[in-house]
mmCIF file of C-alpha atoms in Angstrom:
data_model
loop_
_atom_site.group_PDB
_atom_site.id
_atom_site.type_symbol
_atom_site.label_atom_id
_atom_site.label_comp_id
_atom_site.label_asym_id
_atom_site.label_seq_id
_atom_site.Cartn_x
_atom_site.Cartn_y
_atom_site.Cartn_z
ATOM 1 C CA UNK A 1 24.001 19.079 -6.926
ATOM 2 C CA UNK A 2 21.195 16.640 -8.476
ATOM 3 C CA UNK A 3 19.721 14.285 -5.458
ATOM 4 C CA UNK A 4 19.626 10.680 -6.069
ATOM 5 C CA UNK A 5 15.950 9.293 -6.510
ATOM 6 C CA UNK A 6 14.913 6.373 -4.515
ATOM 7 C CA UNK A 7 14.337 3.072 -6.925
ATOM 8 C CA UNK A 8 11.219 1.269 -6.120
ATOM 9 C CA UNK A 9 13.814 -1.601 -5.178
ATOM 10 C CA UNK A 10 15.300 0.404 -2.580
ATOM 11 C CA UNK A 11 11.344 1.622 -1.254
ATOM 12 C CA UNK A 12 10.495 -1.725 -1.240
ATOM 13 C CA UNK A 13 13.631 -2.896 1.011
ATOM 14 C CA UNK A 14 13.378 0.440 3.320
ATOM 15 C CA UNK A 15 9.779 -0.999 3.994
ATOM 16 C CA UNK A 16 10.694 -4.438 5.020
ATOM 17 C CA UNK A 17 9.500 -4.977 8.153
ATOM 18 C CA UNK A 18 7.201 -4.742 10.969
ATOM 19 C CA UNK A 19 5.006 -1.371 11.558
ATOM 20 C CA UNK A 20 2.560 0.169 14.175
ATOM 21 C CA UNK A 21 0.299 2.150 12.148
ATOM 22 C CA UNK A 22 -1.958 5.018 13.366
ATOM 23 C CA UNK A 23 -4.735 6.070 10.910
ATOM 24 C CA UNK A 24 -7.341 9.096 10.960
ATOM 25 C CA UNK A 25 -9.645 7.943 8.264
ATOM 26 C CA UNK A 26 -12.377 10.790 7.068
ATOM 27 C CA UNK A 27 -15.186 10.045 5.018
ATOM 28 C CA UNK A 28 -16.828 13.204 3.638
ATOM 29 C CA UNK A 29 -19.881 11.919 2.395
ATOM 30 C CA UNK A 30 -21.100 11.022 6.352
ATOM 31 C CA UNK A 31 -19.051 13.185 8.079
ATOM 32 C CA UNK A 32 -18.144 11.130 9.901
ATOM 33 C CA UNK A 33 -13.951 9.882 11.097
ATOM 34 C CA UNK A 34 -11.928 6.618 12.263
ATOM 35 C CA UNK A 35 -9.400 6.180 13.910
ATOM 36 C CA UNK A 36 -7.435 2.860 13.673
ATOM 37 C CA UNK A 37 -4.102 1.390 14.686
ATOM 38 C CA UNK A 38 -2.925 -1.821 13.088
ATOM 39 C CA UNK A 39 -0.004 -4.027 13.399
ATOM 40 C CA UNK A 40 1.737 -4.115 9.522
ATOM 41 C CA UNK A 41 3.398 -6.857 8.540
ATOM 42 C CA UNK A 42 5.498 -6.135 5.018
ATOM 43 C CA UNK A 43 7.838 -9.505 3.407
ATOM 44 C CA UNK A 44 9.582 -9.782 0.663
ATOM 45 C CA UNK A 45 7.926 -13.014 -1.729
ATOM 46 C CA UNK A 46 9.866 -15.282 -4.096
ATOM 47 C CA UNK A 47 8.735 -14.909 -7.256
ATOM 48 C CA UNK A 48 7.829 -18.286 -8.281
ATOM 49 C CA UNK A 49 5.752 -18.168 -4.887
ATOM 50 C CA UNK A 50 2.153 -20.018 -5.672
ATOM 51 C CA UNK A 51 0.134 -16.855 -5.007
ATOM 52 C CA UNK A 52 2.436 -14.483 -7.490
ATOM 53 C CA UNK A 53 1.972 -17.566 -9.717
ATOM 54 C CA UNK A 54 -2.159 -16.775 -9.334
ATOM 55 C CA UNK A 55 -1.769 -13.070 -9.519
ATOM 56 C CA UNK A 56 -0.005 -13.432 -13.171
ATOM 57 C CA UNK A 57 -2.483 -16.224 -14.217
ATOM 58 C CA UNK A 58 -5.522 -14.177 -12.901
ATOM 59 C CA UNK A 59 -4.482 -10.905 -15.143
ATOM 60 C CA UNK A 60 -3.221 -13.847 -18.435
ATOM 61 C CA UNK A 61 0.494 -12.495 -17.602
ATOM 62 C CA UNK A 62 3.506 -14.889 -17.954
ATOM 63 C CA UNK A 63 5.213 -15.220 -14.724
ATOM 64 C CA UNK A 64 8.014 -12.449 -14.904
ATOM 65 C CA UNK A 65 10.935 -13.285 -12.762
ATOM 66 C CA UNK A 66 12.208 -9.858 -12.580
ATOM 67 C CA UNK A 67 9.426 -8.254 -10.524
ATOM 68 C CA UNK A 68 9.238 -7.467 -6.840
ATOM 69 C CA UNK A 69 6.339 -9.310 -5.068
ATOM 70 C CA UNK A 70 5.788 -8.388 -1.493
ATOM 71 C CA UNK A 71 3.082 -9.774 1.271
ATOM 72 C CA UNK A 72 1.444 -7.021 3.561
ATOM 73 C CA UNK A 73 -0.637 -8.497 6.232
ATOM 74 C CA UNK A 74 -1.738 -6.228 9.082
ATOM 75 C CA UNK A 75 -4.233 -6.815 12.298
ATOM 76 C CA UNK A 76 -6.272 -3.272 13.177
ATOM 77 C CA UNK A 77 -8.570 -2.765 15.988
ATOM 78 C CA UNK A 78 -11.014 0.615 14.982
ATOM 79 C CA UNK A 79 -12.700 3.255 17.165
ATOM 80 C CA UNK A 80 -15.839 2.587 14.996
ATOM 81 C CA UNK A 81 -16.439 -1.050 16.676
ATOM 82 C CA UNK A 82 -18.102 -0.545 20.133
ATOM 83 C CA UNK A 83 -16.483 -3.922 21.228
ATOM 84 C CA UNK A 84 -12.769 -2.883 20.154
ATOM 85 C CA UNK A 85 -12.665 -6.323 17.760
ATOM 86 C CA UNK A 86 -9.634 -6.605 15.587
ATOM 87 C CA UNK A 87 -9.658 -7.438 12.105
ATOM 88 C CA UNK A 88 -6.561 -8.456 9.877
ATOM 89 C CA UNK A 89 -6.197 -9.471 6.494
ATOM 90 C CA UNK A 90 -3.127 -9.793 3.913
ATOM 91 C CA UNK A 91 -2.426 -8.383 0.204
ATOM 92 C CA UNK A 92 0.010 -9.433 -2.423
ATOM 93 C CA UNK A 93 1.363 -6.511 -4.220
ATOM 94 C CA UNK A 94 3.523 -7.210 -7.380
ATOM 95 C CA UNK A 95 5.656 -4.372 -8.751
ATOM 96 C CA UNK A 96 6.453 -4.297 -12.553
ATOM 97 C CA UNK A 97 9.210 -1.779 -12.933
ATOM 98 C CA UNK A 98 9.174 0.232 -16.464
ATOM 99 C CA UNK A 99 12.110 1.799 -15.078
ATOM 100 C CA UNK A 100 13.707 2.035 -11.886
ATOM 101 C CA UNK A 101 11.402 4.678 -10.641
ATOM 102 C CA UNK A 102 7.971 4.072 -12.066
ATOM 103 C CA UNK A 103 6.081 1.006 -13.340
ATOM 104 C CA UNK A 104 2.007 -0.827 -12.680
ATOM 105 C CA UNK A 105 1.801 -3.222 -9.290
ATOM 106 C CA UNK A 106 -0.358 -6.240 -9.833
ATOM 107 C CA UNK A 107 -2.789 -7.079 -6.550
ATOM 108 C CA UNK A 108 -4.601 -9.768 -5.892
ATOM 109 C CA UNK A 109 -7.574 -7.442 -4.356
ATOM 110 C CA UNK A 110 -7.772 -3.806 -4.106
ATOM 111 C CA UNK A 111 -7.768 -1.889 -1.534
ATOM 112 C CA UNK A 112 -10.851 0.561 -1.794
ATOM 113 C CA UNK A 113 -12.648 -2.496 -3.984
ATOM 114 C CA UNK A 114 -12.399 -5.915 -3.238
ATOM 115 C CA UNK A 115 -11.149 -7.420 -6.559
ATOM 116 C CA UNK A 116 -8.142 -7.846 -8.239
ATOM 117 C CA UNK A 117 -6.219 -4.511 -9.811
ATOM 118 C CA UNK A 118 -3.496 -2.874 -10.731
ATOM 119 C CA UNK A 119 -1.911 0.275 -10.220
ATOM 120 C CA UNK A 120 0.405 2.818 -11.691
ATOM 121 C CA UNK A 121 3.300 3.671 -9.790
ATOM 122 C CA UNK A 122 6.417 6.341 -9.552
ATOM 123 C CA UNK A 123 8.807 7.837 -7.346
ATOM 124 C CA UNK A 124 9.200 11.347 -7.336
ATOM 125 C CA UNK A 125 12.433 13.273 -6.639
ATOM 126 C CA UNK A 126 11.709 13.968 -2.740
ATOM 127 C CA UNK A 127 11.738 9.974 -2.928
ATOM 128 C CA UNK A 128 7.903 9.898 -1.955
ATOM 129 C CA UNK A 129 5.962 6.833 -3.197
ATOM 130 C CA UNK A 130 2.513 7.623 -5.205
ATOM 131 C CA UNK A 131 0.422 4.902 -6.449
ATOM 132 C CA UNK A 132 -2.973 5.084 -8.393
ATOM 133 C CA UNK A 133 -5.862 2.674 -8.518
ATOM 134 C CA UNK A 134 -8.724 3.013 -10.560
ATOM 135 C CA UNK A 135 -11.840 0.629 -9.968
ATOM 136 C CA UNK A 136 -14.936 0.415 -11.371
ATOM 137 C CA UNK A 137 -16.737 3.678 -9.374
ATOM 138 C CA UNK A 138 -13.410 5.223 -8.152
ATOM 139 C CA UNK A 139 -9.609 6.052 -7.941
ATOM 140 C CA UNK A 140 -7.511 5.669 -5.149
ATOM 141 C CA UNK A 141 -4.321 7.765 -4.606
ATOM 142 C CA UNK A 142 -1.653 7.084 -2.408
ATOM 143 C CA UNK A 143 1.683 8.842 -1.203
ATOM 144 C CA UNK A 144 4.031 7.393 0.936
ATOM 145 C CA UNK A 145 7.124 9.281 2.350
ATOM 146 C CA UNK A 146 9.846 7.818 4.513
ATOM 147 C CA UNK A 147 9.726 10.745 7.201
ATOM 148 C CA UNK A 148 12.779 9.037 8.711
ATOM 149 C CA UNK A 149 15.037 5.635 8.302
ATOM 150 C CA UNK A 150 11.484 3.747 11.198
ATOM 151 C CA UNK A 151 8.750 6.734 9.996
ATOM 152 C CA UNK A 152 6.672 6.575 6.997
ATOM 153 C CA UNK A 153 3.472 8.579 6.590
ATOM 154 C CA UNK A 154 0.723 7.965 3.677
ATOM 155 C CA UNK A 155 -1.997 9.708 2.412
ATOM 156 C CA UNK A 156 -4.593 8.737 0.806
ATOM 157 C CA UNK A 157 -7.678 9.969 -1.221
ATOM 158 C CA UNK A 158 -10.414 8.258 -2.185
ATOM 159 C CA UNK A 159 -12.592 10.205 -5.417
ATOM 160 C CA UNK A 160 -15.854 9.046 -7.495
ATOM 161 C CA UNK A 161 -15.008 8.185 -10.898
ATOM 162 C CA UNK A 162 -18.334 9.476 -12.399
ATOM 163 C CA UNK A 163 -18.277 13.275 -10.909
ATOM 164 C CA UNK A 164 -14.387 13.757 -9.216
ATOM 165 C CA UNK A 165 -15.779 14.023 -5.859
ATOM 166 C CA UNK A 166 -13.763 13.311 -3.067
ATOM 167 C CA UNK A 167 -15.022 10.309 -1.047
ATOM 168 C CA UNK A 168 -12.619 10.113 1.843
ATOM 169 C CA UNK A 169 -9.459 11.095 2.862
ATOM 170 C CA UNK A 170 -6.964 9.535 5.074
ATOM 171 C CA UNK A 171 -3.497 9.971 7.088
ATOM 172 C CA UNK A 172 -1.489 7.066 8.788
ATOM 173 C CA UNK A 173 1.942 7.395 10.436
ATOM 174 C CA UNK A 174 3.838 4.112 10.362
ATOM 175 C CA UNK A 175 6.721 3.367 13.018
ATOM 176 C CA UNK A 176 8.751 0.768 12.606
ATOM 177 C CA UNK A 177 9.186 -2.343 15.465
ATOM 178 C CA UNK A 178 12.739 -1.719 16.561
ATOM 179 C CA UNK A 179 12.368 -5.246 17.905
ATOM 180 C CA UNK A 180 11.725 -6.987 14.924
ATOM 181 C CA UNK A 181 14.575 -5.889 13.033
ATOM 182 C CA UNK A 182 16.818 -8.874 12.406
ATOM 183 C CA UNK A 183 20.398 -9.084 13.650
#
């Protein structure tokens, strides 16, 4: 018996929603860890949205009416600020299937670098979401797994370009709002 593999439409809809996220963040170099918890935010964007509209005029790409866009804002208050402030911020991701299971995403600013990039993207047959980034000094690399229908964990690893070193590592756990969900 073959098991069906997620499409990144299907992901993207499972991930709909409204998170608490829990992050141990470890950066090698300075030995040193965070831990974070953030509200996430994920929404599904129209297409002909103006900031998709930017995003395909900022890489010279016609609009294309058949991606995915989603919005993922999030507010995070770290153990690394002594006065517990919050910061928040928002991303566009844009997903540009090659098939149903693998394609690029289109940001408007990285994640590891703040500029705009892309990333490559597939689904693999335990129906885990990986997506690479390379910037100008390194690549990110991502896996997300639904651990349950409200429980998605990522991890994440952060090398240098020039010598392959790992930078930093990372683990969140994500639990869905039960609250938010729509009737």
């Amino acid at each position: 018996m073959t098991k069906n593999i997620t499409t990144i439409n299907q992901f993207i809809d499972k991930s709909i929603g409204e998170w608490k996220s829990i992050r141990s963040t470890h950066t090698l170099a300075f030995q040193e860890f965070e831990n974070s918890t953030s509200k996430i935010y994920i929404e599904h964007i129209n297409p002909k949205n103006k900031k998709v509209i930017d995003i395909f005029k900022n890489y010279k790409l016609s609009l294309n009416l058949e991606s995915r866009a989603i919005s993922i804002k999030w507010q995070a208050v770290s153990d690394w600020e002594d006065d517990d402030m919050s910061e928040g911020d928002e991303t566009i991701l844009i997903f540009l299937p090659k098939d149903e299971n693998s394609g690029i995403i289109l940001r408007n600013k990285g994640y590891t670098e703040s500029f705009i990039s892309s990333s490559n993207y597939f689904i693999d047959a335990p129906n885990n979401l990986h997506i690479k980034t390379f910037y100008k000094s390194t690549v990110s690399e991502e896996k997300i797994s639904f651990l349950s229908t409200h429980i998605r964990s990522r991890f994440s690893t952060i090398r240098n370009l020039e010598n392959n070193s790992v930078i930093q590592t990372s683990h969140t756990s994500e639990i869905r709002n039960l609250a938010s969900l729509k009737d």
